[in-house]
XYZ file of C-alpha atoms in Angstrom:
168
model
C -13.971 6.977 -12.137
C -12.202 5.458 -9.121
C -10.964 8.803 -7.973
C -14.461 10.190 -7.642
C -15.494 7.152 -5.687
C -12.581 7.585 -3.343
C -13.662 11.296 -2.794
C -17.204 10.174 -1.913
C -15.999 7.346 0.290
C -14.005 9.787 2.192
C -16.760 12.426 2.351
C -19.352 9.733 3.492
C -17.559 8.709 6.510
C -19.187 9.285 9.930
C -16.038 10.625 11.291
C -14.234 13.669 10.179
C -10.461 13.706 9.940
C -8.994 14.667 13.154
C -5.570 15.121 11.799
C -4.355 17.068 8.789
C -3.167 14.408 6.228
C -0.215 16.129 4.740
C 1.361 13.335 2.922
C 1.261 9.616 2.214
C 3.929 7.120 1.192
C 2.584 3.856 -0.287
C 4.944 0.893 -0.040
C 4.367 -2.007 -2.412
C 6.512 -5.142 -2.022
C 6.811 -6.981 -5.093
C 8.200 -10.448 -6.261
C 7.794 -11.640 -9.801
C 4.958 -9.233 -10.603
C 5.832 -8.095 -14.217
C 2.342 -8.846 -15.474
C 0.670 -6.496 -13.015
C 3.078 -4.065 -11.280
C 2.535 -1.211 -13.795
C -1.310 -1.397 -13.385
C -0.923 -1.575 -9.681
C 1.285 1.607 -9.543
C -1.199 3.443 -11.823
C -4.109 2.437 -9.669
C -2.324 3.498 -6.625
C -1.405 6.921 -8.072
C -5.071 7.287 -9.223
C -6.520 6.621 -5.699
C -3.938 8.708 -3.913
C -4.369 11.693 -6.222
C -8.034 11.728 -5.291
C -7.322 11.788 -1.509
C -4.177 13.801 -0.965
C -1.956 16.437 -2.707
C 1.391 14.897 -1.632
C 2.294 11.211 -2.107
C 4.871 8.918 -3.318
C 4.833 5.179 -4.316
C 7.666 3.042 -3.244
C 8.064 -0.399 -4.939
C 10.410 -2.810 -3.325
C 11.454 -5.227 -6.095
C 12.410 -8.173 -3.809
C 14.900 -10.055 -6.148
C 12.379 -10.751 -8.746
C 13.276 -13.291 -11.311
C 11.103 -12.138 -14.009
C 10.932 -8.727 -15.644
C 9.629 -6.817 -12.728
C 12.640 -4.579 -12.583
C 12.561 -3.817 -16.198
C 8.775 -3.000 -16.082
C 9.359 -0.555 -13.231
C 12.128 1.196 -14.790
C 10.148 1.555 -17.923
C 7.187 2.713 -16.020
C 9.356 5.291 -14.130
C 10.570 6.559 -17.571
C 7.098 6.345 -19.222
C 5.365 8.298 -16.425
C 8.134 10.685 -15.318
C 5.732 13.001 -13.450
C 4.694 10.024 -11.211
C 6.228 10.027 -7.812
C 7.474 6.556 -8.228
C 10.701 5.158 -6.439
C 11.930 1.663 -6.729
C 13.950 -0.145 -4.010
C 15.807 -3.122 -5.368
C 16.906 -6.246 -3.481
C 19.298 -7.993 -5.711
C 18.148 -11.382 -4.090
C 14.956 -12.212 -2.757
C 14.981 -11.428 1.140
C 11.204 -12.078 1.875
C 8.099 -10.141 2.400
C 9.207 -8.654 5.791
C 12.497 -7.287 4.442
C 10.730 -5.839 1.492
C 8.409 -4.066 3.644
C 11.258 -2.770 5.792
C 13.231 -1.599 2.987
C 10.184 0.321 1.669
C 9.467 1.676 5.024
C 13.032 2.924 5.288
C 12.747 4.683 1.962
C 9.463 6.419 2.828
C 9.691 10.095 3.288
C 6.016 11.138 3.861
C 4.010 11.711 7.070
C 1.973 8.616 6.844
C 2.912 5.037 5.534
C 0.348 2.751 3.990
C 1.314 -0.642 2.566
C -0.310 -3.401 0.498
C 0.751 -5.981 -1.768
C 2.108 -5.240 -5.345
C -0.182 -7.919 -6.866
C -3.353 -6.024 -6.425
C -4.664 -8.732 -3.962
C -6.148 -5.921 -1.791
C -7.853 -2.771 -2.878
C -5.743 0.227 -2.056
C -8.747 2.445 -2.371
C -9.440 0.989 1.242
C -7.100 3.782 2.265
C -10.128 6.087 2.012
C -11.672 4.221 5.037
C -8.425 4.152 7.149
C -7.861 8.035 6.976
C -10.846 9.054 9.017
C -9.546 6.790 11.817
C -6.491 8.838 12.377
C -6.304 11.243 15.135
C -3.438 12.785 17.119
C -3.538 9.687 19.439
C -3.452 7.018 16.858
C -0.198 5.562 15.583
C -1.526 2.649 13.611
C -4.607 1.688 11.694
C -4.966 -1.961 10.616
C -7.583 -3.567 8.099
C -8.454 -6.971 7.144
C -10.957 -8.668 4.816
C -14.268 -9.921 6.167
C -16.076 -12.998 5.021
C -12.987 -14.390 3.438
C -13.602 -17.262 1.004
C -10.034 -18.681 1.555
C -9.170 -22.315 2.280
C -9.189 -23.239 6.129
C -5.367 -23.203 6.486
C -5.213 -19.658 5.090
C -8.176 -18.518 7.398
C -6.186 -19.966 10.268
C -3.080 -18.306 9.209
C -5.088 -14.914 8.777
C -6.597 -15.447 12.309
C -3.219 -16.208 13.979
C -1.705 -12.946 12.210
C -4.601 -10.971 13.498
C -4.091 -12.189 17.090
C -0.428 -11.398 16.894
C -1.001 -7.855 15.717
C -3.541 -7.254 18.408
C -0.888 -8.361 21.053
C 1.832 -6.082 19.573
C -0.566 -3.086 19.216
C -1.460 -3.117 22.739
């Protein structure tokens, strides 16, 4: 089960947690994700439940034109014990605005974000947590050995360079 893998991943790290992880907010920006958003939310909940006791999942529905909003509302009703909150943009405002709205809504000690389409494995949070200490404000991860087209690789490289500049 994924939850057991997460516990093992966290236990198997060479560094012990230097801070007490009290609570985590996961922000998922979503645009036209009706086909996958419920599975994404459930996967995030499973991973977080294996790692921390207190968490919330915030999905920013960024003006989706499909049934993403309806699926999220149905999921919130169906899984009423799930700490799921939905922030809704009536019209698409873009990825950055969706993240900002999710960050504004976050109430927990730490904020983790990833895409709502399961493009990235939220289980990677188990590798980020051991990097936290009292002096760390930000932990960033990216994929190695990307099999993307050259233009996408260039874009990723540029983004990584910009983040390095800002994070200094």
